[in-house]
PDB file of C-alpha atoms in Angstrom:
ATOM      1  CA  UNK A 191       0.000   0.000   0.000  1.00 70.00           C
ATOM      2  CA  UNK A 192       1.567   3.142  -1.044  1.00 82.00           C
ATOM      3  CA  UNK A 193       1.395   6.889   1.229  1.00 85.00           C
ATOM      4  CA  UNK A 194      -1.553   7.721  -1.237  1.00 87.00           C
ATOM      5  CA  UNK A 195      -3.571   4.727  -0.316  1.00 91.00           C
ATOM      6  CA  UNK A 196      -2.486   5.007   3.761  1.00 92.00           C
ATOM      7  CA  UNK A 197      -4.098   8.450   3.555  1.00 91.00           C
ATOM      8  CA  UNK A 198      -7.412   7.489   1.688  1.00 93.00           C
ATOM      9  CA  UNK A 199      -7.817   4.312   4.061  1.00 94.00           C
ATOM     10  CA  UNK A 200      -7.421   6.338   7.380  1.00 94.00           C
ATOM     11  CA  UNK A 201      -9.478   9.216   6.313  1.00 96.00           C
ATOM     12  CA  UNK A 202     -12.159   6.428   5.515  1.00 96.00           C
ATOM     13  CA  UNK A 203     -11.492   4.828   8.937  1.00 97.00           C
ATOM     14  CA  UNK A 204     -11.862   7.648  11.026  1.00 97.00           C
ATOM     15  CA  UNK A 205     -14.640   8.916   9.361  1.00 97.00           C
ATOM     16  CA  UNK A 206     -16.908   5.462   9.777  1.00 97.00           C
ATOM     17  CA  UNK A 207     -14.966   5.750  13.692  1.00 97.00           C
ATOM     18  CA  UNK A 208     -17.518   8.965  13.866  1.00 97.00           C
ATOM     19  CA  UNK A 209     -20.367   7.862  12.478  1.00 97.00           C
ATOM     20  CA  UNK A 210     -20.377   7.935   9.454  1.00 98.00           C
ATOM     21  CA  UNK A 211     -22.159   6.442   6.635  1.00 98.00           C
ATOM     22  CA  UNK A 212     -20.274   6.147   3.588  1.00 98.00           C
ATOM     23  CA  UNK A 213     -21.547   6.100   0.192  1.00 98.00           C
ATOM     24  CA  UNK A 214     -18.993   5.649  -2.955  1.00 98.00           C
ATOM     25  CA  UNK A 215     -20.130   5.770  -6.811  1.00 97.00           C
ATOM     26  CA  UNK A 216     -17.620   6.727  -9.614  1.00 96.00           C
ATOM     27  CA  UNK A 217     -17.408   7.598 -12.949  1.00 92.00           C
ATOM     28  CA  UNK A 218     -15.711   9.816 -15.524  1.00 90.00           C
ATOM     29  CA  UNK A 219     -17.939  12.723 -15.201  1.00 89.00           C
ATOM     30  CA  UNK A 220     -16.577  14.340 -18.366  1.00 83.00           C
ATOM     31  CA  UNK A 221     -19.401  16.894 -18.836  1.00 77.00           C
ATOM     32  CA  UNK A 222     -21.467  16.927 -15.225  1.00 75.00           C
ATOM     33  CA  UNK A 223     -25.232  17.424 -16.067  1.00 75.00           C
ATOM     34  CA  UNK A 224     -28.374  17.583 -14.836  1.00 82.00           C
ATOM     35  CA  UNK A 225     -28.462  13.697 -14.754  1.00 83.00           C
ATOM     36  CA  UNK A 226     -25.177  13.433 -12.392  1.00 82.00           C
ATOM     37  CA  UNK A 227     -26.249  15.908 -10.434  1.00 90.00           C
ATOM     38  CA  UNK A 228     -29.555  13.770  -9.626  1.00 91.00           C
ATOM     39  CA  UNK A 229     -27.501  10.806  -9.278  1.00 92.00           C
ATOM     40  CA  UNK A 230     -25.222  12.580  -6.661  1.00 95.00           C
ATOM     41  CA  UNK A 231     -28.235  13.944  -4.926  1.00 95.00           C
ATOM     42  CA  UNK A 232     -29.840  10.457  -4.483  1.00 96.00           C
ATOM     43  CA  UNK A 233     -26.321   8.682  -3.579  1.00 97.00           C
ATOM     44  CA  UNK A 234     -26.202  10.877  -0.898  1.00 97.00           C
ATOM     45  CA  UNK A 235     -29.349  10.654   0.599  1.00 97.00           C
ATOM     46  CA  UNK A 236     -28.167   7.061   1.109  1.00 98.00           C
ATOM     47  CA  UNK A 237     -25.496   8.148   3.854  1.00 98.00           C
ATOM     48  CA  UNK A 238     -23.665  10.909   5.387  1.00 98.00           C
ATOM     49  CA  UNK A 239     -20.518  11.231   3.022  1.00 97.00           C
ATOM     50  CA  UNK A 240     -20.364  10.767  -0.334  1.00 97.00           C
ATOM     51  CA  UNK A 241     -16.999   9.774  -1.833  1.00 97.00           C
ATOM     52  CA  UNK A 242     -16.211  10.012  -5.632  1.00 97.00           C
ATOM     53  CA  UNK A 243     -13.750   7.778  -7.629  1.00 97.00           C
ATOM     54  CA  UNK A 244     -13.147  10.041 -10.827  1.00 96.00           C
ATOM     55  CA  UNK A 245     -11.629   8.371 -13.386  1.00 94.00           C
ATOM     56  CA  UNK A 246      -8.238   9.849 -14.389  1.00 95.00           C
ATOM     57  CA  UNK A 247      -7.580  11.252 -17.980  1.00 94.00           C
ATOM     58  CA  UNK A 248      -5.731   8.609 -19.111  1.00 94.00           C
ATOM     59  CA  UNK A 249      -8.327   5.881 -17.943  1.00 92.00           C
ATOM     60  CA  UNK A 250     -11.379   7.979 -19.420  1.00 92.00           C
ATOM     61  CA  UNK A 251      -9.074   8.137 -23.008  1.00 92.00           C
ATOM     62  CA  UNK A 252      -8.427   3.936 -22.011  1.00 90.00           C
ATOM     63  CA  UNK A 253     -12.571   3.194 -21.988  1.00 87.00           C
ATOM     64  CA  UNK A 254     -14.063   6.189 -23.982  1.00 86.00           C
ATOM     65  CA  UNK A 255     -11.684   6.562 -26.676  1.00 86.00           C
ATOM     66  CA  UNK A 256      -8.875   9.569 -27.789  1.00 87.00           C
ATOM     67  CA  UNK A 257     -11.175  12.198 -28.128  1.00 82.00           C
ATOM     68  CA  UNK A 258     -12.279  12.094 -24.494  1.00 85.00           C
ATOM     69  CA  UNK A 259     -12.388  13.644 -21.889  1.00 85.00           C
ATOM     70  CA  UNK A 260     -13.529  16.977 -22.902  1.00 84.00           C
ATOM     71  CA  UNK A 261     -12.132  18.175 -19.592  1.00 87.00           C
ATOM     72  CA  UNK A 262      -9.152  17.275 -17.986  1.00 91.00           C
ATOM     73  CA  UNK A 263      -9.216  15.480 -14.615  1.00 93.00           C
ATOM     74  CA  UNK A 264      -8.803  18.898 -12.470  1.00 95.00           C
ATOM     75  CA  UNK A 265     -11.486  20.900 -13.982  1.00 94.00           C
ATOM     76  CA  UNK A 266     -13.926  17.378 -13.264  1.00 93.00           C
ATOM     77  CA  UNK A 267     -12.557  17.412  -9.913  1.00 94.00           C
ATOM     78  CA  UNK A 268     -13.248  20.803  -8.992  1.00 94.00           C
ATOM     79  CA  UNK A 269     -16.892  20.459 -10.802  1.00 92.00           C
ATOM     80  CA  UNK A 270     -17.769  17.832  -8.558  1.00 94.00           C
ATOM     81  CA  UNK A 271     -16.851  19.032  -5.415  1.00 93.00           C
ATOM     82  CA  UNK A 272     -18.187  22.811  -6.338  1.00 91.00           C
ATOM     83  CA  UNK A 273     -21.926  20.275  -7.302  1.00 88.00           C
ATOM     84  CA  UNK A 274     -22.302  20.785  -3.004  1.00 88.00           C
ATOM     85  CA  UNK A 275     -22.702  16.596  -2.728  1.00 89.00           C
ATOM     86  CA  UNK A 276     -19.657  15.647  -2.640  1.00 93.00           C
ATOM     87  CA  UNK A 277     -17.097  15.543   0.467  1.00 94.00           C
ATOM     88  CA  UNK A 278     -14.217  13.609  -1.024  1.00 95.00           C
ATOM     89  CA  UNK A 279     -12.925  12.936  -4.506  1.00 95.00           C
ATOM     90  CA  UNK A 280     -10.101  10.588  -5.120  1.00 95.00           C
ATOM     91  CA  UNK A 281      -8.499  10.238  -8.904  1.00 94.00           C
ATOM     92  CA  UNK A 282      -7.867   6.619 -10.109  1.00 93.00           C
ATOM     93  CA  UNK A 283      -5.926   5.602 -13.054  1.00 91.00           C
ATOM     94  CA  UNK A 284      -6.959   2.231 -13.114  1.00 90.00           C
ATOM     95  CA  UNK A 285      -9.964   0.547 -15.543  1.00 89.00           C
ATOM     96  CA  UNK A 286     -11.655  -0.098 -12.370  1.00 94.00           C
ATOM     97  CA  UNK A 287     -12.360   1.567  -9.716  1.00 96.00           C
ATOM     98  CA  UNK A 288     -12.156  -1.850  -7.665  1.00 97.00           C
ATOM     99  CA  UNK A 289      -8.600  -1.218  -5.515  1.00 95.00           C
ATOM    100  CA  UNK A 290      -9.981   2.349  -4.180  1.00 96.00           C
ATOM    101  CA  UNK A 291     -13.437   0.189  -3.287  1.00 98.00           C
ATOM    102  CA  UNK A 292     -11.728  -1.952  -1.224  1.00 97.00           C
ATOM    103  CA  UNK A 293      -9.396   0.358   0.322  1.00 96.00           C
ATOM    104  CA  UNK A 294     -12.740   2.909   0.954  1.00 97.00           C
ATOM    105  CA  UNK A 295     -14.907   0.182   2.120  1.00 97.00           C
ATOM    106  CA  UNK A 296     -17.831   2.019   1.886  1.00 98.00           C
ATOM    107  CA  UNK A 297     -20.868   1.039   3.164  1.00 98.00           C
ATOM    108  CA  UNK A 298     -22.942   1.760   0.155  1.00 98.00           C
ATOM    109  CA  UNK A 299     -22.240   1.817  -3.545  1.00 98.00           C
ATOM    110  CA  UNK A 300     -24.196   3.473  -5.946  1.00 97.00           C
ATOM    111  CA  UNK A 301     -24.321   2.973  -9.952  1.00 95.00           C
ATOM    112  CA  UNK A 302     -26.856   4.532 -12.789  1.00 89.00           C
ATOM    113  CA  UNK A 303     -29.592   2.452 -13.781  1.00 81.00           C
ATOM    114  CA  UNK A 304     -27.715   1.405 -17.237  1.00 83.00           C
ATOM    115  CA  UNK A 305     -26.301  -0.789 -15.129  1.00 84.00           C
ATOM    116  CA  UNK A 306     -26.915  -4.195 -13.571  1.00 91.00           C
ATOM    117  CA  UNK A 307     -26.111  -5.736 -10.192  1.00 92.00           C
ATOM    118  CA  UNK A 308     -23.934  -8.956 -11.436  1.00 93.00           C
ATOM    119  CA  UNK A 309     -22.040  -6.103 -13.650  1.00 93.00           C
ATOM    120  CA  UNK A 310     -20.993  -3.520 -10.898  1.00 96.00           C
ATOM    121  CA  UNK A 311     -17.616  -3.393 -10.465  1.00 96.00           C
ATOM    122  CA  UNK A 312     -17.080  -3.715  -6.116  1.00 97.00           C
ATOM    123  CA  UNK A 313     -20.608  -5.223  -5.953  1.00 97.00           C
ATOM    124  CA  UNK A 314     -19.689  -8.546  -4.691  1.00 97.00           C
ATOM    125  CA  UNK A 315     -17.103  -7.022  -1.914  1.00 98.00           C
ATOM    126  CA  UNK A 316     -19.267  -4.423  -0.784  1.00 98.00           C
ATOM    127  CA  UNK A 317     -21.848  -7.273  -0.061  1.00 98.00           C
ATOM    128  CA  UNK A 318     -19.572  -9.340   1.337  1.00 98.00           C
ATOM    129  CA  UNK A 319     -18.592  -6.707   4.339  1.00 97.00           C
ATOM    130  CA  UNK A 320     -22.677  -5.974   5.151  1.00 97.00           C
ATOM    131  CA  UNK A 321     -22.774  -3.077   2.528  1.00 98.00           C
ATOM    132  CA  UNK A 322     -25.761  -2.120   0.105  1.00 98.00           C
ATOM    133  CA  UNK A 323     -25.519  -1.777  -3.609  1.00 98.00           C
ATOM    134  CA  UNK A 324     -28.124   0.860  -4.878  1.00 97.00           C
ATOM    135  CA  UNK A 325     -29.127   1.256  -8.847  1.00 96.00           C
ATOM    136  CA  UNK A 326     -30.754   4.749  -9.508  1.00 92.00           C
ATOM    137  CA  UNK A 327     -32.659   5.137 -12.010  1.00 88.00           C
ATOM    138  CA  UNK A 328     -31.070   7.581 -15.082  1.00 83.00           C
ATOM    139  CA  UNK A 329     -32.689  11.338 -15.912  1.00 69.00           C
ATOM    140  CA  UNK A 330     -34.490  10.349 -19.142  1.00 61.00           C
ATOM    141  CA  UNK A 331     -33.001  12.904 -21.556  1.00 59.00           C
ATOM    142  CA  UNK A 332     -29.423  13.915 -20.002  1.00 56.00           C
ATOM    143  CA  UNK A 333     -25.880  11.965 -21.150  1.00 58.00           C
ATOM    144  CA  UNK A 334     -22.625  12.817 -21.697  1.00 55.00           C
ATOM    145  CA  UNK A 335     -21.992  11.190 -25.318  1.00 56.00           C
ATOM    146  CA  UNK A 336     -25.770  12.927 -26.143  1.00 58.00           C
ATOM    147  CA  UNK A 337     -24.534  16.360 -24.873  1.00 57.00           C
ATOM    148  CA  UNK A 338     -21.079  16.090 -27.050  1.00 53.00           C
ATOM    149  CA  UNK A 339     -23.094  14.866 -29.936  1.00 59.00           C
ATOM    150  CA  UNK A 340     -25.289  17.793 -29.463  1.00 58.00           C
ATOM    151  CA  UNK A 341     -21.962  20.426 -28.839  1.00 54.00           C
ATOM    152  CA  UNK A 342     -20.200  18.607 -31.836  1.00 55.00           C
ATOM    153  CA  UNK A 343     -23.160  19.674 -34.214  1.00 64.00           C
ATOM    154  CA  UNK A 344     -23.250  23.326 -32.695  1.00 64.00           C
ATOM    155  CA  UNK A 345     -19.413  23.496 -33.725  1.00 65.00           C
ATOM    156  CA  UNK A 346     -18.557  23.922 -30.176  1.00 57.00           C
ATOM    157  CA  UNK A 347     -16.136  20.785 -29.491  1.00 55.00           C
TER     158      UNK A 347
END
Protein backbone atom coordinates (compact mmCIF):
# COMPACT_ATOMS: atom_id res chain seq x y z
CA UNK A 1 0.00 0.00 0.00
CA UNK A 2 1.57 3.14 -1.04
CA UNK A 3 1.40 6.89 1.23
CA UNK A 4 -1.55 7.72 -1.24
CA UNK A 5 -3.57 4.73 -0.32
CA UNK A 6 -2.49 5.01 3.76
CA UNK A 7 -4.10 8.45 3.55
CA UNK A 8 -7.41 7.49 1.69
CA UNK A 9 -7.82 4.31 4.06
CA UNK A 10 -7.42 6.34 7.38
CA UNK A 11 -9.48 9.22 6.31
CA UNK A 12 -12.16 6.43 5.52
CA UNK A 13 -11.49 4.83 8.94
CA UNK A 14 -11.86 7.65 11.03
CA UNK A 15 -14.64 8.92 9.36
CA UNK A 16 -16.91 5.46 9.78
CA UNK A 17 -14.97 5.75 13.69
CA UNK A 18 -17.52 8.96 13.87
CA UNK A 19 -20.37 7.86 12.48
CA UNK A 20 -20.38 7.93 9.45
CA UNK A 21 -22.16 6.44 6.63
CA UNK A 22 -20.27 6.15 3.59
CA UNK A 23 -21.55 6.10 0.19
CA UNK A 24 -18.99 5.65 -2.96
CA UNK A 25 -20.13 5.77 -6.81
CA UNK A 26 -17.62 6.73 -9.61
CA UNK A 27 -17.41 7.60 -12.95
CA UNK A 28 -15.71 9.82 -15.52
CA UNK A 29 -17.94 12.72 -15.20
CA UNK A 30 -16.58 14.34 -18.37
CA UNK A 31 -19.40 16.89 -18.84
CA UNK A 32 -21.47 16.93 -15.22
CA UNK A 33 -25.23 17.42 -16.07
CA UNK A 34 -28.37 17.58 -14.84
CA UNK A 35 -28.46 13.70 -14.75
CA UNK A 36 -25.18 13.43 -12.39
CA UNK A 37 -26.25 15.91 -10.43
CA UNK A 38 -29.55 13.77 -9.63
CA UNK A 39 -27.50 10.81 -9.28
CA UNK A 40 -25.22 12.58 -6.66
CA UNK A 41 -28.24 13.94 -4.93
CA UNK A 42 -29.84 10.46 -4.48
CA UNK A 43 -26.32 8.68 -3.58
CA UNK A 44 -26.20 10.88 -0.90
CA UNK A 45 -29.35 10.65 0.60
CA UNK A 46 -28.17 7.06 1.11
CA UNK A 47 -25.50 8.15 3.85
CA UNK A 48 -23.67 10.91 5.39
CA UNK A 49 -20.52 11.23 3.02
CA UNK A 50 -20.36 10.77 -0.33
CA UNK A 51 -17.00 9.77 -1.83
CA UNK A 52 -16.21 10.01 -5.63
CA UNK A 53 -13.75 7.78 -7.63
CA UNK A 54 -13.15 10.04 -10.83
CA UNK A 55 -11.63 8.37 -13.39
CA UNK A 56 -8.24 9.85 -14.39
CA UNK A 57 -7.58 11.25 -17.98
CA UNK A 58 -5.73 8.61 -19.11
CA UNK A 59 -8.33 5.88 -17.94
CA UNK A 60 -11.38 7.98 -19.42
CA UNK A 61 -9.07 8.14 -23.01
CA UNK A 62 -8.43 3.94 -22.01
CA UNK A 63 -12.57 3.19 -21.99
CA UNK A 64 -14.06 6.19 -23.98
CA UNK A 65 -11.68 6.56 -26.68
CA UNK A 66 -8.88 9.57 -27.79
CA UNK A 67 -11.17 12.20 -28.13
CA UNK A 68 -12.28 12.09 -24.49
CA UNK A 69 -12.39 13.64 -21.89
CA UNK A 70 -13.53 16.98 -22.90
CA UNK A 71 -12.13 18.18 -19.59
CA UNK A 72 -9.15 17.27 -17.99
CA UNK A 73 -9.22 15.48 -14.62
CA UNK A 74 -8.80 18.90 -12.47
CA UNK A 75 -11.49 20.90 -13.98
CA UNK A 76 -13.93 17.38 -13.26
CA UNK A 77 -12.56 17.41 -9.91
CA UNK A 78 -13.25 20.80 -8.99
CA UNK A 79 -16.89 20.46 -10.80
CA UNK A 80 -17.77 17.83 -8.56
CA UNK A 81 -16.85 19.03 -5.42
CA UNK A 82 -18.19 22.81 -6.34
CA UNK A 83 -21.93 20.27 -7.30
CA UNK A 84 -22.30 20.78 -3.00
CA UNK A 85 -22.70 16.60 -2.73
CA UNK A 86 -19.66 15.65 -2.64
CA UNK A 87 -17.10 15.54 0.47
CA UNK A 88 -14.22 13.61 -1.02
CA UNK A 89 -12.93 12.94 -4.51
CA UNK A 90 -10.10 10.59 -5.12
CA UNK A 91 -8.50 10.24 -8.90
CA UNK A 92 -7.87 6.62 -10.11
CA UNK A 93 -5.93 5.60 -13.05
CA UNK A 94 -6.96 2.23 -13.11
CA UNK A 95 -9.96 0.55 -15.54
CA UNK A 96 -11.65 -0.10 -12.37
CA UNK A 97 -12.36 1.57 -9.72
CA UNK A 98 -12.16 -1.85 -7.66
CA UNK A 99 -8.60 -1.22 -5.52
CA UNK A 100 -9.98 2.35 -4.18
CA UNK A 101 -13.44 0.19 -3.29
CA UNK A 102 -11.73 -1.95 -1.22
CA UNK A 103 -9.40 0.36 0.32
CA UNK A 104 -12.74 2.91 0.95
CA UNK A 105 -14.91 0.18 2.12
CA UNK A 106 -17.83 2.02 1.89
CA UNK A 107 -20.87 1.04 3.16
CA UNK A 108 -22.94 1.76 0.16
CA UNK A 109 -22.24 1.82 -3.55
CA UNK A 110 -24.20 3.47 -5.95
CA UNK A 111 -24.32 2.97 -9.95
CA UNK A 112 -26.86 4.53 -12.79
CA UNK A 113 -29.59 2.45 -13.78
CA UNK A 114 -27.71 1.40 -17.24
CA UNK A 115 -26.30 -0.79 -15.13
CA UNK A 116 -26.91 -4.20 -13.57
CA UNK A 117 -26.11 -5.74 -10.19
CA UNK A 118 -23.93 -8.96 -11.44
CA UNK A 119 -22.04 -6.10 -13.65
CA UNK A 120 -20.99 -3.52 -10.90
CA UNK A 121 -17.62 -3.39 -10.46
CA UNK A 122 -17.08 -3.71 -6.12
CA UNK A 123 -20.61 -5.22 -5.95
CA UNK A 124 -19.69 -8.55 -4.69
CA UNK A 125 -17.10 -7.02 -1.91
CA UNK A 126 -19.27 -4.42 -0.78
CA UNK A 127 -21.85 -7.27 -0.06
CA UNK A 128 -19.57 -9.34 1.34
CA UNK A 129 -18.59 -6.71 4.34
CA UNK A 130 -22.68 -5.97 5.15
CA UNK A 131 -22.77 -3.08 2.53
CA UNK A 132 -25.76 -2.12 0.10
CA UNK A 133 -25.52 -1.78 -3.61
CA UNK A 134 -28.12 0.86 -4.88
CA UNK A 135 -29.13 1.26 -8.85
CA UNK A 136 -30.75 4.75 -9.51
CA UNK A 137 -32.66 5.14 -12.01
CA UNK A 138 -31.07 7.58 -15.08
CA UNK A 139 -32.69 11.34 -15.91
CA UNK A 140 -34.49 10.35 -19.14
CA UNK A 141 -33.00 12.90 -21.56
CA UNK A 142 -29.42 13.92 -20.00
CA UNK A 143 -25.88 11.97 -21.15
CA UNK A 144 -22.62 12.82 -21.70
CA UNK A 145 -21.99 11.19 -25.32
CA UNK A 146 -25.77 12.93 -26.14
CA UNK A 147 -24.53 16.36 -24.87
CA UNK A 148 -21.08 16.09 -27.05
CA UNK A 149 -23.09 14.87 -29.94
CA UNK A 150 -25.29 17.79 -29.46
CA UNK A 151 -21.96 20.43 -28.84
CA UNK A 152 -20.20 18.61 -31.84
CA UNK A 153 -23.16 19.67 -34.21
CA UNK A 154 -23.25 23.33 -32.69
CA UNK A 155 -19.41 23.50 -33.73
CA UNK A 156 -18.56 23.92 -30.18
CA UNK A 157 -16.14 20.78 -29.49
Amino acid sequence: MNNQDNIIRNECIKWKKDGNRLVFTNGCFDLLHKGHKDLLAKALSYGDILIVGLNSDTSVKLIKGEERPIQDQQIREDALINSGFIKRVYTFNNMTPLNLIRLIKPDVLVKGGDYKLEDIIGAEDVISWGGEVKIIPITPGFSTTSSIKKLKRQGLV
